[in-house]
PDB file of C-alpha atoms in Angstrom:
ATOM      1  CA  MET A1493      -0.360 -15.120   9.991  1.00  0.00           C
ATOM      2  CA  PRO A1494      -0.249 -12.884   6.451  1.00  0.00           C
ATOM      3  CA  THR A1495       2.846 -11.034   5.602  1.00  0.00           C
ATOM      4  CA  ILE A1496       1.403  -6.649   4.643  1.00  0.00           C
ATOM      5  CA  GLY A1497       3.915  -5.400   1.749  1.00  0.00           C
ATOM      6  CA  ARG A1498       4.889  -1.975   1.406  1.00  0.00           C
ATOM      7  CA  LEU A1499       3.832  -0.223  -1.424  1.00  0.00           C
ATOM      8  CA  ARG A1500       6.832   1.446  -3.576  1.00  0.00           C
ATOM      9  CA  ARG A1501       6.187   2.667  -6.497  1.00  0.00           C
ATOM     10  CA  ARG A1502       4.424   6.069  -7.129  1.00  0.00           C
ATOM     11  CA  PRO A1503       2.375   4.976  -9.991  1.00  0.00           C
ATOM     12  CA  ASP A1504       1.334   1.971  -7.135  1.00  0.00           C
ATOM     13  CA  PHE A1505      -0.577   5.173  -4.660  1.00  0.00           C
ATOM     14  CA  LEU A1506      -1.970   6.769  -7.481  1.00  0.00           C
ATOM     15  CA  ALA A1507      -3.559   3.264  -8.538  1.00  0.00           C
ATOM     16  CA  ALA A1508      -5.085   3.149  -4.641  1.00  0.00           C
ATOM     17  CA  ALA A1509      -6.339   6.954  -4.652  1.00  0.00           C
ATOM     18  CA  GLN A1510      -8.151   5.939  -7.383  1.00  0.00           C
ATOM     19  CA  GLY A1511     -10.159   3.273  -5.103  1.00  0.00           C
ATOM     20  CA  ARG A1512     -12.493   3.497  -1.670  1.00  0.00           C
ATOM     21  CA  ARG A1513     -11.709   5.705   1.058  1.00  0.00           C
ATOM     22  CA  PHE A1514     -12.112   5.277   4.791  1.00  0.00           C
ATOM     23  CA  HIS A1515     -11.718   8.380   6.897  1.00  0.00           C
ATOM     24  CA  THR A1516     -11.305   8.755  10.659  1.00  0.00           C
ATOM     25  CA  ASP A1517      -9.823  12.127  12.832  1.00  0.00           C
ATOM     26  CA  ARG A1518      -6.540  10.782  12.958  1.00  0.00           C
ATOM     27  CA  MET A1519      -6.221   9.460   9.653  1.00  0.00           C
ATOM     28  CA  SER A1520      -7.517   8.847   5.307  1.00  0.00           C
ATOM     29  CA  ALA A1521      -7.315   4.952   4.128  1.00  0.00           C
ATOM     30  CA  GLN A1522      -7.176   4.820   0.381  1.00  0.00           C
ATOM     31  CA  GLY A1523      -7.118   1.951  -1.442  1.00  0.00           C
ATOM     32  CA  ARG A1524      -8.117  -0.219  -4.325  1.00  0.00           C
ATOM     33  CA  LEU A1525      -8.487  -4.218  -5.038  1.00  0.00           C
ATOM     34  CA  ARG A1526      -6.339  -5.980  -7.063  1.00  0.00           C
ATOM     35  CA  ASP A1527      -6.780  -8.454 -10.676  1.00  0.00           C
ATOM     36  CA  PRO A1528      -5.823 -11.894 -10.014  1.00  0.00           C
ATOM     37  CA  GLY A1529      -2.641 -11.688 -12.801  1.00  0.00           C
ATOM     38  CA  GLU A1530      -1.203  -8.730 -11.047  1.00  0.00           C
ATOM     39  CA  THR A1531       2.933  -8.438 -10.998  1.00  0.00           C
ATOM     40  CA  ARG A1532       4.405  -6.533  -8.675  1.00  0.00           C
ATOM     41  CA  ASP A1533       8.573  -6.720  -9.258  1.00  0.00           C
ATOM     42  CA  GLY A1534       8.450  -9.710 -11.490  1.00  0.00           C
ATOM     43  CA  ALA A1535       6.774 -11.914  -9.321  1.00  0.00           C
ATOM     44  CA  THR A1536       3.006 -12.148  -8.577  1.00  0.00           C
ATOM     45  CA  ALA A1537       1.280  -9.486  -5.920  1.00  0.00           C
ATOM     46  CA  GLU A1538      -0.949 -11.754  -2.944  1.00  0.00           C
ATOM     47  CA  GLY A1539      -1.589 -10.502  -0.027  1.00  0.00           C
ATOM     48  CA  LEU A1540      -1.940  -6.642   1.353  1.00  0.00           C
ATOM     49  CA  PHE A1541       0.459  -4.376   0.002  1.00  0.00           C
ATOM     50  CA  LEU A1542       0.215  -1.146   2.314  1.00  0.00           C
ATOM     51  CA  GLY A1543       1.752   2.681   1.853  1.00  0.00           C
ATOM     52  CA  PHE A1544       2.395   5.721   3.812  1.00  0.00           C
ATOM     53  CA  THR A1545       1.564   8.977   3.662  1.00  0.00           C
ATOM     54  CA  ILE A1546       2.523  11.573   5.719  1.00  0.00           C
ATOM     55  CA  THR A1547       2.994  15.263   4.075  1.00  0.00           C
ATOM     56  CA  LYS A1548       5.137  18.102   5.731  1.00  0.00           C
ATOM     57  CA  ARG A1549       1.841  20.002   6.594  1.00  0.00           C
ATOM     58  CA  VAL A1550       1.203  17.416   9.619  1.00  0.00           C
ATOM     59  CA  GLY A1551       4.716  18.702  11.399  1.00  0.00           C
ATOM     60  CA  HIS A1552       8.273  18.350  11.477  1.00  0.00           C
ATOM     61  CA  ALA A1553      10.713  15.873  10.059  1.00  0.00           C
ATOM     62  CA  THR A1554      10.525  14.529  13.801  1.00  0.00           C
ATOM     63  CA  GLU A1555       6.838  14.233  13.964  1.00  0.00           C
ATOM     64  CA  ARG A1556       6.217  12.422  11.116  1.00  0.00           C
ATOM     65  CA  ASN A1557       8.803  10.397  11.791  1.00  0.00           C
ATOM     66  CA  ARG A1558       7.107   9.346  15.528  1.00  0.00           C
ATOM     67  CA  ILE A1559       3.705   9.365  13.297  1.00  0.00           C
ATOM     68  CA  ARG A1560       5.374   7.031  10.913  1.00  0.00           C
ATOM     69  CA  ARG A1561       7.197   4.592  13.636  1.00  0.00           C
ATOM     70  CA  ARG A1562       3.573   4.602  14.906  1.00  0.00           C
ATOM     71  CA  LEU A1563       1.560   3.693  11.914  1.00  0.00           C
ATOM     72  CA  ARG A1564       3.939   0.960  11.439  1.00  0.00           C
ATOM     73  CA  SER A1565       3.996  -0.706  14.782  1.00  0.00           C
ATOM     74  CA  ALA A1566      -0.219  -0.427  14.893  1.00  0.00           C
ATOM     75  CA  VAL A1567       0.449  -2.274  11.085  1.00  0.00           C
ATOM     76  CA  ALA A1568       2.201  -4.883  13.555  1.00  0.00           C
ATOM     77  CA  ALA A1569      -0.222  -4.924  15.295  1.00  0.00           C
ATOM     78  CA  VAL A1570      -3.353  -5.424  13.587  1.00  0.00           C
ATOM     79  CA  ALA A1571      -1.464  -8.257  11.011  1.00  0.00           C
ATOM     80  CA  ALA A1572      -2.236 -11.221  12.437  1.00  0.00           C
ATOM     81  CA  ASP A1573      -5.726 -10.537  11.395  1.00  0.00           C
ATOM     82  CA  ALA A1574      -5.417  -8.415   8.523  1.00  0.00           C
ATOM     83  CA  PRO A1575      -7.859  -9.681   5.393  1.00  0.00           C
ATOM     84  CA  ALA A1576      -5.611 -12.373   3.303  1.00  0.00           C
ATOM     85  CA  ILE A1577      -7.011 -10.141   0.082  1.00  0.00           C
ATOM     86  CA  GLY A1578      -5.386  -9.275  -2.807  1.00  0.00           C
ATOM     87  CA  ALA A1579      -4.863  -5.007  -1.940  1.00  0.00           C
ATOM     88  CA  ASP A1580      -3.679  -2.126  -1.683  1.00  0.00           C
ATOM     89  CA  VAL A1581      -3.697   0.531   1.028  1.00  0.00           C
ATOM     90  CA  VAL A1582      -2.128   3.871   1.073  1.00  0.00           C
ATOM     91  CA  VAL A1583      -2.431   5.995   5.104  1.00  0.00           C
ATOM     92  CA  ILE A1584      -2.715   9.098   4.756  1.00  0.00           C
ATOM     93  CA  ALA A1585      -1.926  10.197   8.428  1.00  0.00           C
ATOM     94  CA  ARG A1586      -3.074  13.582  10.163  1.00  0.00           C
ATOM     95  CA  ARG A1587      -1.435  15.279  13.091  1.00  0.00           C
ATOM     96  CA  PRO A1588      -3.522  14.142  15.886  1.00  0.00           C
ATOM     97  CA  ALA A1589      -2.105  10.968  14.863  1.00  0.00           C
ATOM     98  CA  LEU A1590       0.712  12.376  16.662  1.00  0.00           C
ATOM     99  CA  ASP A1591      -0.930  11.723  20.653  1.00  0.00           C
ATOM    100  CA  ALA A1592      -3.512   9.733  19.842  1.00  0.00           C
ATOM    101  CA  PRO A1593      -3.488   6.587  21.915  1.00  0.00           C
ATOM    102  CA  PHE A1594      -2.207   3.920  20.572  1.00  0.00           C
ATOM    103  CA  ASP A1595      -5.468   1.296  21.351  1.00  0.00           C
ATOM    104  CA  SER A1596      -7.090   3.712  18.865  1.00  0.00           C
ATOM    105  CA  LEU A1597      -4.381   4.216  16.294  1.00  0.00           C
ATOM    106  CA  VAL A1598      -4.567   0.094  15.639  1.00  0.00           C
ATOM    107  CA  ALA A1599      -8.987   0.436  15.864  1.00  0.00           C
ATOM    108  CA  ASP A1600      -8.679   3.029  12.974  1.00  0.00           C
ATOM    109  CA  LEU A1601      -6.283   0.681  11.277  1.00  0.00           C
ATOM    110  CA  ARG A1602      -8.520  -2.243  11.677  1.00  0.00           C
ATOM    111  CA  ARG A1603     -11.613  -0.703  10.294  1.00  0.00           C
ATOM    112  CA  ALA A1604     -10.043   0.700   7.650  1.00  0.00           C
ATOM    113  CA  LEU A1605      -8.586  -2.305   5.853  1.00  0.00           C
ATOM    114  CA  HIS A1606     -11.620  -4.100   6.471  1.00  0.00           C
ATOM    115  CA  SER A1607     -13.669  -1.084   4.907  1.00  0.00           C
ATOM    116  CA  LEU A1608     -11.764  -1.739   2.482  1.00  0.00           C
ATOM    117  CA  THR A1609     -10.018  -4.680   1.525  1.00  0.00           C
ATOM    118  CA  ARG A1610     -14.828  -5.807   1.552  1.00  0.00           C
ATOM    119  CA  PRO A1611     -15.476  -7.380  -1.918  1.00  0.00           C
ATOM    120  CA  ALA A1612     -17.975  -5.585  -4.364  1.00  0.00           C
ATOM    121  CA  THR A1613     -21.354  -5.998  -3.787  1.00  0.00           C
ATOM    122  CA  PRO A1614     -23.084  -7.382  -6.506  1.00  0.00           C
ATOM    123  CA  ARG A1615     -25.368  -4.431  -8.329  1.00  0.00           C
ATOM    124  CA  SER A1616     -28.594  -5.362  -8.851  1.00  0.00           C
ATOM    125  CA  SER A1617     -30.139  -5.027 -11.627  1.00  0.00           C
ATOM    126  CA  ASP A1618     -32.077  -2.321 -13.017  1.00  0.00           C
ATOM    127  CA  SER A1619     -35.493  -4.020 -13.583  1.00  0.00           C
ATOM    128  CA  ALA A1620     -35.643  -5.104 -10.600  1.00  0.00           C
ATOM    129  CA  ARG A1621     -35.682  -1.246  -9.343  1.00  0.00           C
ATOM    130  CA  PRO A1622     -37.326   0.794 -11.473  1.00  0.00           C
ATOM    131  CA  THR A1623     -35.515   4.241 -11.673  1.00  0.00           C
ATOM    132  CA  PRO A1624     -38.854   6.910 -10.065  1.00  0.00           C
ATOM    133  CA  PRO A1625     -39.848   9.595 -12.979  1.00  0.00           C
ATOM    134  CA  ARG A1626     -37.136  12.521 -13.305  1.00  0.00           C
ATOM    135  CA  ARG A1627     -40.145  16.187 -13.106  1.00  0.00           C
ATOM    136  CA  GLY A1628     -39.787  18.735 -14.656  1.00  0.00           C
ATOM    137  CA  GLY A1629     -36.980  21.566 -14.563  1.00  0.00           C
ATOM    138  CA  SER A1630     -33.475  22.005 -15.475  1.00  0.00           C
ATOM    139  CA  ARG A1631     -30.827  21.083 -13.732  1.00  0.00           C
ATOM    140  CA  SER A1632     -28.748  23.977 -14.515  1.00  0.00           C
ATOM    141  CA  GLY A1633     -31.023  26.653 -11.945  1.00  0.00           C
ATOM    142  CA  ARG A1634     -31.874  28.579 -14.583  1.00  0.00           C
ATOM    143  CA  GLY A1635     -35.331  27.821 -15.006  1.00  0.00           C
ATOM    144  CA  ALA A1636     -37.911  27.185 -17.639  1.00  0.00           C
ATOM    145  CA  SER A1637     -34.839  29.584 -19.642  1.00  0.00           C
ATOM    146  CA  ALA A1638     -32.401  26.613 -19.469  1.00  0.00           C
ATOM    147  CA  GLY A1639     -34.896  24.694 -22.640  1.00  0.00           C
ATOM    148  CA  GLY A1640     -34.879  27.202 -24.886  1.00  0.00           C
ATOM    149  CA  THR A1641     -38.366  28.674 -24.453  1.00  0.00           C
ATOM    150  CA  PRO A1642     -38.127  32.645 -22.327  1.00  0.00           C
ATOM    151  CA  PRO A1643     -39.315  33.190 -19.370  1.00  0.00           C
ATOM    152  CA  PHE A1644     -41.638  35.598 -20.216  1.00  0.00           C
ATOM    153  CA  PRO A1645     -44.679  36.272 -22.553  1.00  0.00           C
ATOM    154  CA  PRO A1646     -42.765  37.352 -26.013  1.00  0.00           C
ATOM    155  CA  THR A1647     -44.516  41.220 -26.710  1.00  0.00           C
ATOM    156  CA  SER A1648     -46.320  41.536 -29.366  1.00  0.00           C
ATOM    157  CA  LYS A1649     -44.379  44.270 -31.760  1.00  0.00           C
ATOM    158  CA  ALA A1650     -45.522  47.525 -32.995  1.00  0.00           C
ATOM    159  CA  PRO A1651     -45.028  47.961 -36.854  1.00  0.00           C
ATOM    160  CA  ASP A1652     -42.514  50.441 -36.232  1.00  0.00           C
ATOM    161  CA  GLY A1653     -40.973  48.066 -33.919  1.00  0.00           C
ATOM    162  CA  SER A1654     -42.252  49.579 -30.630  1.00  0.00           C
ATOM    163  CA  THR A1655     -43.743  47.331 -27.756  1.00  0.00           C
ATOM    164  CA  ASP A1656     -45.911  50.176 -26.305  1.00  0.00           C
ATOM    165  CA  GLY A1657     -48.766  49.524 -29.370  1.00  0.00           C
TER     166      GLY A1657
END
């Protein structure tokens, strides 16, 4: 049975926030795969590390603590079939996690861990799939005037500067 460590330091939480994301009604999860040589607290970081974030917007302290206890129990239920890969995952609880059935919390956490810790798929080479040609127009949404050409044809001016000819 793989052990799941705890994320404790803010830089680890911030690093996980830069990785993949997984969302449900009851929670969001952010995670990243660690480099093989990374260390944590002076030792090589091996296995899965998990952290919780439950903001004050979710509810009072007793409600946040209850959600945290429920999520810890869900982690204990999922630990047996958790992926044995070096990753950092942060679970951000939402208000519906307070009253959700425990089985749905376990299922959400299981799906989140497998989604966030799957190995990156190699990208296909650029020559295998050519990029489609770009169509005219600009991305600024201003039409032809963004490219430097006026949107209307120039009017001829009389020698005195008037345009009515």
